[in-house]
PDB file of C-alpha atoms in Angstrom:
ATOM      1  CA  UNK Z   1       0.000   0.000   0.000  1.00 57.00           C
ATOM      2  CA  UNK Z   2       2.204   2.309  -0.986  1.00 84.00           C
ATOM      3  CA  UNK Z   3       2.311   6.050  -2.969  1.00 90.00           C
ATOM      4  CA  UNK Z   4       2.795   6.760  -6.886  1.00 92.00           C
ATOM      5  CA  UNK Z   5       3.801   9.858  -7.658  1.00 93.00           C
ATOM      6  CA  UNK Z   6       3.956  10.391 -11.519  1.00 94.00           C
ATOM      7  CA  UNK Z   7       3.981  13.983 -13.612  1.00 94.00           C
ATOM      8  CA  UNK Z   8       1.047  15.827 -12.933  1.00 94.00           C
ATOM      9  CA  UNK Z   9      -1.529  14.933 -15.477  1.00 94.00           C
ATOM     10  CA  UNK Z  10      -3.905  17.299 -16.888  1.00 93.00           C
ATOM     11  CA  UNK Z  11      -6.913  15.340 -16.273  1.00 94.00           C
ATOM     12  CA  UNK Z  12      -6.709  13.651 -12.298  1.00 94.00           C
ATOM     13  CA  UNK Z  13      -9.569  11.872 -12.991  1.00 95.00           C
ATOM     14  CA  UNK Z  14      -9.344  10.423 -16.836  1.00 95.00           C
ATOM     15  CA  UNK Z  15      -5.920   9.324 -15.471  1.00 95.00           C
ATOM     16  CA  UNK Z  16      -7.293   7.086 -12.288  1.00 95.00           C
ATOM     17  CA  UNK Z  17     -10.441   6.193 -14.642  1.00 94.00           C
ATOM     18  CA  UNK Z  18      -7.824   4.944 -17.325  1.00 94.00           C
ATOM     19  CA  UNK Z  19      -5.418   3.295 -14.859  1.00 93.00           C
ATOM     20  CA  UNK Z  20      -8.460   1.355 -13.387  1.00 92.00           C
ATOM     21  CA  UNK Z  21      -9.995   0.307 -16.426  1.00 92.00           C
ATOM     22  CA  UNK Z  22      -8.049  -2.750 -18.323  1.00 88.00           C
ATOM     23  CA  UNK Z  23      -7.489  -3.098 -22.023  1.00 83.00           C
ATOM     24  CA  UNK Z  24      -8.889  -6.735 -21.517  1.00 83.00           C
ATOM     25  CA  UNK Z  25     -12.314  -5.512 -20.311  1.00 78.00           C
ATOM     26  CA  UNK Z  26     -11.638  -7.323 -17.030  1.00 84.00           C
ATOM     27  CA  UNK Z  27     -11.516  -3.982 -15.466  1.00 90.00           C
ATOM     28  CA  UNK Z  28     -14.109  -1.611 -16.202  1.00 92.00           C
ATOM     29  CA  UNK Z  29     -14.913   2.100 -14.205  1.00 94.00           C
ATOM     30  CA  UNK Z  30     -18.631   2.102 -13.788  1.00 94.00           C
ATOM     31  CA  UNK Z  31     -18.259   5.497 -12.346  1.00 96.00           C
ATOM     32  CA  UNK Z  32     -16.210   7.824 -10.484  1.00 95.00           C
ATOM     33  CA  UNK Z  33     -15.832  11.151  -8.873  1.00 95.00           C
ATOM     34  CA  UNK Z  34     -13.732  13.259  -6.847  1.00 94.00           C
ATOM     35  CA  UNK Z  35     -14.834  14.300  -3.682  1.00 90.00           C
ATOM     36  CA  UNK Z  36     -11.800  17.002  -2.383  1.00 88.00           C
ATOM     37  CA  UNK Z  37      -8.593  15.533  -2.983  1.00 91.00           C
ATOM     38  CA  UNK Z  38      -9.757  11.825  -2.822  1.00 93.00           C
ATOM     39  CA  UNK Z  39     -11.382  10.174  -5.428  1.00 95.00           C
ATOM     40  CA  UNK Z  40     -13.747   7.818  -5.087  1.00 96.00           C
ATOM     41  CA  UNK Z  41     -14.993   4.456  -7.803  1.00 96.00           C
ATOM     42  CA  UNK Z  42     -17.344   1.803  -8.495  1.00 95.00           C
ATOM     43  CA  UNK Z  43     -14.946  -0.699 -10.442  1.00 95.00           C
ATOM     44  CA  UNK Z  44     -16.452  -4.116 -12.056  1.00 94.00           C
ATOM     45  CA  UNK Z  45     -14.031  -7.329 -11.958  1.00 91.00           C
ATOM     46  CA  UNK Z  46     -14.584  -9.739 -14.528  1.00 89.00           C
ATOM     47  CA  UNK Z  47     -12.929 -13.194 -13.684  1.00 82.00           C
ATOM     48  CA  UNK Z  48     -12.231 -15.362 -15.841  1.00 76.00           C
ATOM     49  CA  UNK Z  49     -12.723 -19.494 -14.902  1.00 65.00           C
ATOM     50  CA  UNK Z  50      -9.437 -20.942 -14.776  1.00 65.00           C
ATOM     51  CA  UNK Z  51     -10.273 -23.802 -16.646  1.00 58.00           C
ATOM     52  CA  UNK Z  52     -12.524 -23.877 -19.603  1.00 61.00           C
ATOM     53  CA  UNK Z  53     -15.387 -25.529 -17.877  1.00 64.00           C
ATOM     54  CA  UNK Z  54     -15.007 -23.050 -14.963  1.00 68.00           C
ATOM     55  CA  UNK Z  55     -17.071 -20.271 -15.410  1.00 76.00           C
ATOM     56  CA  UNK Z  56     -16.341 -16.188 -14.980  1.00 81.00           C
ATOM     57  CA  UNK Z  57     -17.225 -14.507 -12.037  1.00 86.00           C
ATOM     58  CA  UNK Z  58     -18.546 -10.631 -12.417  1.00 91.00           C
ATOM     59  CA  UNK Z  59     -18.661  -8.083  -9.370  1.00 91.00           C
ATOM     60  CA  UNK Z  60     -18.549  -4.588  -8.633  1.00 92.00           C
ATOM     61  CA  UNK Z  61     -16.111  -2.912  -5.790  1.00 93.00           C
ATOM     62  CA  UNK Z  62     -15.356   0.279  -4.693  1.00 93.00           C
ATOM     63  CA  UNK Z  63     -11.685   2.088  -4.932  1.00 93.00           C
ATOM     64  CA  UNK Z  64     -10.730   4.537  -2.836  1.00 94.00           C
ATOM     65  CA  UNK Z  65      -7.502   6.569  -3.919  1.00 94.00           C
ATOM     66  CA  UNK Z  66      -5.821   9.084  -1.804  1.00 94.00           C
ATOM     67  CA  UNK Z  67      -4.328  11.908  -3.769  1.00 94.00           C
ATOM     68  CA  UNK Z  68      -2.184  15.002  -3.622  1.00 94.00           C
ATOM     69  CA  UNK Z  69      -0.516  17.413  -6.163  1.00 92.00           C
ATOM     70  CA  UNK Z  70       2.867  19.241  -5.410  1.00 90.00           C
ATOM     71  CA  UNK Z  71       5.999  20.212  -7.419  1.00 90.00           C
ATOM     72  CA  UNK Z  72       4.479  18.876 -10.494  1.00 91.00           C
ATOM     73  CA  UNK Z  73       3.760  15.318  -9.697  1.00 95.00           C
ATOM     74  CA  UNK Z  74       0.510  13.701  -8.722  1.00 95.00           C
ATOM     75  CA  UNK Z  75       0.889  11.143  -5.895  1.00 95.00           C
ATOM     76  CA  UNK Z  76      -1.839   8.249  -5.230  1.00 95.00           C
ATOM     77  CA  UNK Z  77      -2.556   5.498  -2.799  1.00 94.00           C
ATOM     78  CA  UNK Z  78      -4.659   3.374  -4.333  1.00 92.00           C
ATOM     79  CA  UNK Z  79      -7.151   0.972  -1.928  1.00 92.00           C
ATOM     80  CA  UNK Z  80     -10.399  -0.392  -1.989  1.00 90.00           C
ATOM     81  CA  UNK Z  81     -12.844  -0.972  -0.053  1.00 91.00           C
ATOM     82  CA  UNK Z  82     -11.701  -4.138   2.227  1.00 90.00           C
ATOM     83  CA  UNK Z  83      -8.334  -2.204   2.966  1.00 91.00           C
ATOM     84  CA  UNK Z  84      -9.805  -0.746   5.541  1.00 84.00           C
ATOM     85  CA  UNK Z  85      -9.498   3.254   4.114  1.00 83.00           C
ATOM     86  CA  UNK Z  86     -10.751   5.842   6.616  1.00 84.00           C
ATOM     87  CA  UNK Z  87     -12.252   7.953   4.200  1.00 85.00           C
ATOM     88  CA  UNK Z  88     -15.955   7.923   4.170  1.00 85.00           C
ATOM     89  CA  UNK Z  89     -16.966  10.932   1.537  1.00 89.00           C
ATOM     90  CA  UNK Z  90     -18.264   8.405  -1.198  1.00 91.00           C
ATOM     91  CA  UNK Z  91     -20.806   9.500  -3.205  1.00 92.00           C
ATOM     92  CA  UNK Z  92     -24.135   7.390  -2.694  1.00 92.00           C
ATOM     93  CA  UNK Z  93     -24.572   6.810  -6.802  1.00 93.00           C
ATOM     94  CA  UNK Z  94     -20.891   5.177  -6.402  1.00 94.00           C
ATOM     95  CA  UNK Z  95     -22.149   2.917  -3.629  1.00 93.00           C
ATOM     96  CA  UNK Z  96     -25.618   1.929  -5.057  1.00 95.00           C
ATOM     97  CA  UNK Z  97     -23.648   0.331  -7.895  1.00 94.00           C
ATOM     98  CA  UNK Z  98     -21.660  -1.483  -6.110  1.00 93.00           C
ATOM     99  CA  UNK Z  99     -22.139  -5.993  -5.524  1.00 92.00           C
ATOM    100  CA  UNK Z 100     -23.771  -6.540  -2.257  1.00 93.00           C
ATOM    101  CA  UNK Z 101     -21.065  -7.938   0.632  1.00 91.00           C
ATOM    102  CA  UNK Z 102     -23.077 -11.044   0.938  1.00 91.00           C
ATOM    103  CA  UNK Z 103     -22.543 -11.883  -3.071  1.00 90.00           C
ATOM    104  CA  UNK Z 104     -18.838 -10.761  -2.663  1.00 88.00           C
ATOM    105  CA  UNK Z 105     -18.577 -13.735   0.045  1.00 89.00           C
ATOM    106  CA  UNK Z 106     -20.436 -16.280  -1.644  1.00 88.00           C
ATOM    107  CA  UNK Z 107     -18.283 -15.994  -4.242  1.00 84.00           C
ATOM    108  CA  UNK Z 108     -14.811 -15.861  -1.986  1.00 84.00           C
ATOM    109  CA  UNK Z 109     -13.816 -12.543  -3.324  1.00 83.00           C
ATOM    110  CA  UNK Z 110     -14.112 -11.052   0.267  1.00 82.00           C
ATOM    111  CA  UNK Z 111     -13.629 -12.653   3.235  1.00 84.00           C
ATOM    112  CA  UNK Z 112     -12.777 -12.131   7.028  1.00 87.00           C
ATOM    113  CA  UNK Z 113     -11.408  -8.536   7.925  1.00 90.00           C
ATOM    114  CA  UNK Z 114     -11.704  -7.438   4.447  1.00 88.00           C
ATOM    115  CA  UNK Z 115     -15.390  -8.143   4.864  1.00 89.00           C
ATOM    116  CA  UNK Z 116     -16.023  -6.073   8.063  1.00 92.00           C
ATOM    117  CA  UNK Z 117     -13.919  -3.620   6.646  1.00 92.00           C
ATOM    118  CA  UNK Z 118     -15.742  -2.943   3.582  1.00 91.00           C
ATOM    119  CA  UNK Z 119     -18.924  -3.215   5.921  1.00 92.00           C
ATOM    120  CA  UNK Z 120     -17.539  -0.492   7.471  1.00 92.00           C
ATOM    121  CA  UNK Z 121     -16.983   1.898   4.978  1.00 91.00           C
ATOM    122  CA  UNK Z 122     -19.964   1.753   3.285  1.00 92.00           C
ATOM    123  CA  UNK Z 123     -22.187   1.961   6.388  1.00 92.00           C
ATOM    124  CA  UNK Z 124     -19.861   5.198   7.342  1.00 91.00           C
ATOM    125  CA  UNK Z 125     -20.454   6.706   3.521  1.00 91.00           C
ATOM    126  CA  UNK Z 126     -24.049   6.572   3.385  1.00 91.00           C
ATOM    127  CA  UNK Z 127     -24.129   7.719   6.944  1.00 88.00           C
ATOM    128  CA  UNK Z 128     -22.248  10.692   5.721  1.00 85.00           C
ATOM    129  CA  UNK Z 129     -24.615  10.884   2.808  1.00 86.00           C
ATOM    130  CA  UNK Z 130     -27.645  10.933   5.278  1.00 85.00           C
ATOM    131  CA  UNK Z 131     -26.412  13.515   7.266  1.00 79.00           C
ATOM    132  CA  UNK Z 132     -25.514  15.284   4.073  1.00 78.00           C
ATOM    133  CA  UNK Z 133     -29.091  15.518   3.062  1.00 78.00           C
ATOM    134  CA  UNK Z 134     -30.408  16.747   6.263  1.00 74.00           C
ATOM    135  CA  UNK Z 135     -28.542  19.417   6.366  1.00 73.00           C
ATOM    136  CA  UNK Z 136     -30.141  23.242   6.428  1.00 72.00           C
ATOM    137  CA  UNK Z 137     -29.375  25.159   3.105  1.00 81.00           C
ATOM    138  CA  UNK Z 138     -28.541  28.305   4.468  1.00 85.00           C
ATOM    139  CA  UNK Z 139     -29.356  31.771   3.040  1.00 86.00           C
ATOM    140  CA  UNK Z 140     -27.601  35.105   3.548  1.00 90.00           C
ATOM    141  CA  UNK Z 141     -28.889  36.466   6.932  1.00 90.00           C
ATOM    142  CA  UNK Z 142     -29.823  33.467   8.502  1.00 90.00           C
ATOM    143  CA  UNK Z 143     -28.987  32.952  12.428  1.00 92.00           C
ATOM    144  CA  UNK Z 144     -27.857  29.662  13.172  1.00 91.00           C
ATOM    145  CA  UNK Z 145     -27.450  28.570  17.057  1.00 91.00           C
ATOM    146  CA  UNK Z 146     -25.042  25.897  17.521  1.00 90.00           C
ATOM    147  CA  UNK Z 147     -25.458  23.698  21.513  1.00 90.00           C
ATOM    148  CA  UNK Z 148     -21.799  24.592  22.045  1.00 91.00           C
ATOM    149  CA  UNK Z 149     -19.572  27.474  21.973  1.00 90.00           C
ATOM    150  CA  UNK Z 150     -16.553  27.380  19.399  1.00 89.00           C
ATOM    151  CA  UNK Z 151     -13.362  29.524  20.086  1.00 89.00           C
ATOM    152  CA  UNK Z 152     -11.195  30.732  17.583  1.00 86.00           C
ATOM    153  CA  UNK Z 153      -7.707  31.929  17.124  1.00 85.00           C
ATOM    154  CA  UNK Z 154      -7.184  35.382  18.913  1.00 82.00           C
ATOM    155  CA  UNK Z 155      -9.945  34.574  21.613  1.00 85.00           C
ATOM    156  CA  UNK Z 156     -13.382  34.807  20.082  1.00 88.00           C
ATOM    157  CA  UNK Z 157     -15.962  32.520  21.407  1.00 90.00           C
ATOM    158  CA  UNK Z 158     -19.603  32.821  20.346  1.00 91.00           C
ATOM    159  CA  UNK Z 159     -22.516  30.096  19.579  1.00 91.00           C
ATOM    160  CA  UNK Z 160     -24.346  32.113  17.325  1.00 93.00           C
ATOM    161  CA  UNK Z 161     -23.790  33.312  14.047  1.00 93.00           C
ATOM    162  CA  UNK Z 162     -25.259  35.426  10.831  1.00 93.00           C
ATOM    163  CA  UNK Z 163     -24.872  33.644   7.287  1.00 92.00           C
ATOM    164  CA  UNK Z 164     -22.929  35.908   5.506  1.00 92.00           C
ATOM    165  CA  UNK Z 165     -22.361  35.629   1.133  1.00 89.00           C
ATOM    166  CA  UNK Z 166     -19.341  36.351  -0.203  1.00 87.00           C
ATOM    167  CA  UNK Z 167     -18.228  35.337  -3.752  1.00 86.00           C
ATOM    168  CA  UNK Z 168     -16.686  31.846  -4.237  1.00 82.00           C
ATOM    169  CA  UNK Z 169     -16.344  31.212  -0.340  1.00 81.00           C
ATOM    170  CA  UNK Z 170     -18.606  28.944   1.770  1.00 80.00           C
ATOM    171  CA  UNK Z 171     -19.575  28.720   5.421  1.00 84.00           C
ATOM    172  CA  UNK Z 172     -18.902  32.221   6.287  1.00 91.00           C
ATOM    173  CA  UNK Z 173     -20.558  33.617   9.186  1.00 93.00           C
ATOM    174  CA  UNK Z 174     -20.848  36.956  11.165  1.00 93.00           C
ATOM    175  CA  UNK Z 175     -20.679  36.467  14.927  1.00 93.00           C
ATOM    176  CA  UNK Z 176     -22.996  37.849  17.403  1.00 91.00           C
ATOM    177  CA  UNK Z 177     -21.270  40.871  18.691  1.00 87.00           C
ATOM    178  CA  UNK Z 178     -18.227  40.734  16.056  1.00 87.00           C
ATOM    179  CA  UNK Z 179     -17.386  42.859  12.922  1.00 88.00           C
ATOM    180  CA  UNK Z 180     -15.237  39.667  11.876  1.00 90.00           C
ATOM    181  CA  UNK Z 181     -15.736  36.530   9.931  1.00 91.00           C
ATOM    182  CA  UNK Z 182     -15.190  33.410  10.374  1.00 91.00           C
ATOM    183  CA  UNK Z 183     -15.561  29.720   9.045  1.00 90.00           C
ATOM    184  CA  UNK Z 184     -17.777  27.314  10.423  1.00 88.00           C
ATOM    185  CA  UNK Z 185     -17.047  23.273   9.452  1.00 84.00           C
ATOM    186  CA  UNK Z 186     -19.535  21.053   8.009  1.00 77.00           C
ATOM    187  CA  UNK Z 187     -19.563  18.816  11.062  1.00 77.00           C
ATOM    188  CA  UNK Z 188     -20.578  22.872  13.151  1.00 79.00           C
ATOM    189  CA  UNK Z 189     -23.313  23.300  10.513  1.00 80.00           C
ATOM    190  CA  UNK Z 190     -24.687  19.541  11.524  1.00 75.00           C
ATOM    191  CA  UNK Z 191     -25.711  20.674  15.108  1.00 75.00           C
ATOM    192  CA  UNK Z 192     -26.788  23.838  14.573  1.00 81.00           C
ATOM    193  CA  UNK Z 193     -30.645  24.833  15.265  1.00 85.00           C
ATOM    194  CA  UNK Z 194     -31.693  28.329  12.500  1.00 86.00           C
ATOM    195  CA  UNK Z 195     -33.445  30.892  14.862  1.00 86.00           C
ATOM    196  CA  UNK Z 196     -36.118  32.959  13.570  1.00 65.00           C
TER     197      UNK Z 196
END
């Protein structure tokens, strides 16, 4: 499990969608997307039978590649799904297309740790997507109370905030009582309550 770093491509994602997808056809990108720096796939594995009475097995797993960009080069850690990955961002049209666990261990793909593991993840990503979908779409002048008072750097504390627009920037709020703005995180915006 290591990193690749090759020149930067111009395309990050044609050049994970190519390098998963196999001349052959035995590897095939379903679909794919980015979600920040990590990009996320549904990838279908045809096996062949290694005999020619045997027949070929199809299923459909996810990938989940760690990326960065710096002096040029493009670094990746590729993984799927029963490597155990942390990352739990993945798209819910990625998961729906993806072979259910119990198929994967009927047919001995995935087994043991590699089972709970991919168990794991995808409970975690459409728990993320969930949580996603609840979430308040905020306008410009909304007041948001949040059951917990966040400090930032140079000694502000508040719990409430104004929902402030400004071009190209997200999450930016006005504290009660401040002139200055600040950031909230997605995981802020998840607990907060909109007053009237």
């Amino acid at each position: 499990m290591g990193t690749l770093c090759v020149p930067k491509p111009s395309d990050r994602k044609a050049y994970l969608d190519k390098e998963y997808t196999n001349q052959d056809g035995s590897n095939e990108v379903l679909k794919s997307s980015f979600v920040g720096s990590t990009y996320y796939a549904a990838i279908k594995v045809q096996r062949r039978g290694e005999a020619t009475d045997h027949a070929s097995i199809e299923y459909t797993i996810a990938a989940v590649v760690k990326t960065s960009c710096s002096q040029g080069e493009f670094c990746y850690k590729s993984m799927d799904e029963t490597m155990g990955p942390a990352l739990s961002q993945c798209p819910a049209s990625i998961l729906k297309l993806l072979s259910p666990l119990e198929e994967l261990e009927q047919l001995g793909v995935v087994v043991g740790v590699g089972l709970k593991y991919a168990s794991e993840l995808r409970e975690r990503c459409l728990k993320h997507a969930e949580s996603k979908k609840q979430r308040v779409r905020l306008q410009n002048g909304d007041r948001i109370k949040l059951p917990y008072t966040v400090r930032f750097v140079g000694g502000l504390e508040c719990d409430t905030f104004t929902k402030v627009d400004l071009p190209r920037k997200r999450n930016v709020f006005r504290p009660d009582g401040s002139s200055s703005l600040v950031r909230l995180q997605a995981r802020h915006l998840d607990d907060a309550v909109v007053l009237a």
